[in-house]
Amino acid sequence: MTPRLPGPAPTRPLHVARGATRLTSATRLAGVALVVGVLAGCTPPPPSGALPGMPPGVQAPEEYAFGDDVAGRDLRASGPVHDALSEEVDDERLRNLPLVLDVDVDPAAVRDAYADELVGRGWTAMPELPDVDEAWTEGWTSPDGRDALVLVGLEPRPDETHVPLTVLTTLPDEVDDDA
């Protein structure tokens, strides 16, 4: 005969009770993760009139970071795009933001990052932009057609580690929250 321990007998074997505790903890953890995920998904996008955030590999330099040769290539690439865009939007609001792109970064990833944010705000891709030599372009217009953002990125040459990424836009640096 087996000796009996003092106190009431457990209703479930001990190994089942431990598993149930693990299951309950896992369920709670999954519930918390779900709530955090839902709350993160509910964060409002930036206002339609705000500049998109810069994707990895894109930087805003303190001053123009390139010499005369690269500056000339940059101007030859962005100039025709600027001229075409100034016919479509308010030329007085159109400005040039010189950024720097690491050559190790895939330009498609940069375009996709900007597209994801802008299309998420209801912007649409610009169907026609001028063809430029030694550069790629991608652009979007706001739902009301008043604003535009166009990327002009130089194709890097073998000895370059960074190239200009020109952003032509009518968007301000900051959005007035009272507007």
XYZ file of C-alpha atoms in Angstrom:
179
model
C 0.000 0.000 0.000
C 1.274 3.518 -0.856
C 1.579 5.965 1.964
C -0.746 8.884 1.742
C 0.505 12.441 2.049
C -1.325 14.752 4.392
C -3.745 17.204 2.759
C -6.195 16.914 -0.078
C -5.242 14.898 -3.113
C -4.520 16.936 -6.264
C -7.348 16.794 -8.781
C -4.892 16.631 -11.687
C -1.486 15.092 -11.843
C 1.263 17.634 -11.156
C 2.754 17.499 -14.678
C -0.627 18.436 -16.190
C -0.998 21.357 -13.795
C 2.432 22.710 -14.801
C 1.525 22.410 -18.513
C -1.693 24.287 -17.886
C 0.275 27.084 -16.228
C 2.598 27.262 -19.226
C -0.398 27.318 -21.549
C -2.030 30.119 -19.553
C 1.213 32.149 -19.603
C 1.593 31.595 -23.341
C -2.010 32.650 -23.880
C -1.481 35.836 -21.871
C 1.723 36.606 -23.759
C -0.010 36.073 -27.098
C -2.859 38.330 -25.956
C -0.464 41.105 -24.975
C 1.368 40.774 -28.304
C -1.940 41.023 -30.148
C -2.965 44.171 -28.266
C 0.437 45.794 -28.867
C 0.241 44.897 -32.563
C -3.249 46.346 -32.917
C -2.265 49.551 -31.125
C 0.860 49.932 -33.275
C -1.249 49.456 -36.402
C -3.640 52.157 -35.212
C -1.022 54.897 -35.048
C -2.004 57.602 -37.476
C 0.161 58.133 -40.555
C 2.066 61.406 -40.861
C -0.071 64.259 -42.172
C -0.494 64.341 -45.938
C 1.525 67.539 -46.121
C 4.569 66.240 -44.240
C 7.810 65.101 -45.806
C 8.211 61.329 -45.668
C 10.868 59.921 -43.387
C 14.221 59.058 -44.920
C 14.771 55.337 -45.496
C 17.992 53.610 -44.429
C 20.964 54.621 -46.551
C 19.614 58.131 -47.217
C 21.016 61.094 -45.299
C 20.515 64.845 -45.222
C 23.960 66.479 -45.323
C 24.751 69.748 -43.565
C 25.925 71.134 -46.907
C 26.166 69.861 -50.470
C 28.564 66.931 -50.238
C 29.853 66.613 -53.809
C 32.421 68.229 -56.105
C 31.889 70.008 -59.407
C 31.827 66.865 -61.587
C 29.110 65.156 -59.548
C 27.239 68.444 -59.100
C 27.159 68.873 -62.889
C 25.799 65.342 -63.375
C 23.238 65.990 -60.627
C 22.082 69.223 -62.283
C 21.856 67.575 -65.726
C 19.698 64.833 -64.212
C 17.437 66.903 -61.943
C 17.125 70.000 -64.188
C 14.778 68.538 -66.833
C 12.673 66.904 -64.109
C 12.436 70.234 -62.243
C 11.405 72.026 -65.443
C 8.678 69.474 -66.214
C 7.432 69.464 -62.634
C 7.264 73.265 -62.446
C 4.649 73.132 -65.216
C 2.488 70.779 -63.124
C 2.652 72.329 -59.636
C 3.019 75.766 -58.055
C 6.524 76.752 -59.159
C 6.917 79.130 -56.197
C 6.483 76.235 -53.758
C 8.722 73.798 -55.655
C 12.066 73.259 -53.975
C 15.110 71.057 -54.221
C 16.223 68.984 -51.213
C 19.720 67.589 -51.729
C 20.158 64.243 -49.982
C 22.949 61.685 -50.036
C 22.417 58.046 -51.026
C 24.860 55.272 -50.098
C 25.752 53.331 -53.251
C 25.383 50.035 -51.357
C 21.654 50.686 -50.970
C 19.327 49.252 -53.586
C 17.526 52.167 -55.307
C 14.408 49.994 -55.557
C 14.313 49.759 -51.751
C 14.521 53.559 -51.502
C 11.754 54.011 -54.080
C 9.624 51.393 -52.322
C 10.067 53.065 -48.920
C 8.909 56.426 -50.266
C 6.102 54.778 -52.261
C 4.820 52.827 -49.250
C 4.524 55.977 -47.160
C 3.098 58.234 -49.859
C 0.670 55.700 -51.352
C -0.444 54.973 -47.776
C -1.509 58.633 -47.628
C -3.495 58.308 -50.861
C -0.836 59.695 -53.202
C -0.515 58.279 -56.713
C 2.527 57.539 -58.837
C 3.400 60.048 -61.543
C 2.990 58.245 -64.837
C 5.428 60.299 -66.901
C 8.692 61.872 -65.913
C 11.442 62.972 -68.304
C 14.067 60.362 -69.148
C 17.445 61.430 -67.841
C 20.899 59.996 -68.510
C 22.812 58.317 -65.694
C 19.921 58.652 -63.225
C 16.652 57.111 -62.125
C 13.458 58.994 -61.277
C 10.291 58.225 -59.368
C 7.490 60.608 -58.406
C 4.101 60.889 -56.705
C 1.297 63.460 -56.513
C -1.043 64.184 -53.627
C -4.730 63.249 -53.819
C -5.734 66.887 -54.465
C -2.979 67.342 -57.083
C -1.484 70.351 -55.272
C 1.653 68.631 -54.002
C 4.311 66.476 -55.590
C 7.447 64.642 -54.563
C 9.967 63.377 -57.113
C 13.189 61.470 -56.465
C 16.118 61.858 -58.855
C 19.003 59.536 -58.007
C 22.293 59.405 -59.870
C 23.613 56.057 -61.016
C 26.927 55.609 -59.183
C 30.216 55.343 -60.989
C 32.658 52.615 -59.889
C 34.757 54.859 -57.623
C 31.824 56.511 -55.814
C 30.595 55.535 -52.351
C 27.757 58.092 -52.202
C 25.686 59.838 -54.852
C 23.188 62.698 -54.777
C 19.541 61.875 -54.284
C 17.625 64.994 -55.224
C 14.114 65.376 -53.870
C 11.977 67.852 -55.783
C 8.883 68.674 -53.769
C 6.262 71.221 -52.841
C 6.010 69.830 -49.314
C 7.256 71.988 -46.426
C 9.863 70.753 -43.953
C 7.308 70.917 -41.160
C 3.530 70.907 -41.102
C 1.655 73.576 -39.157
C -0.544 71.621 -36.731
C -3.003 74.530 -36.546
C -3.696 74.451 -40.273
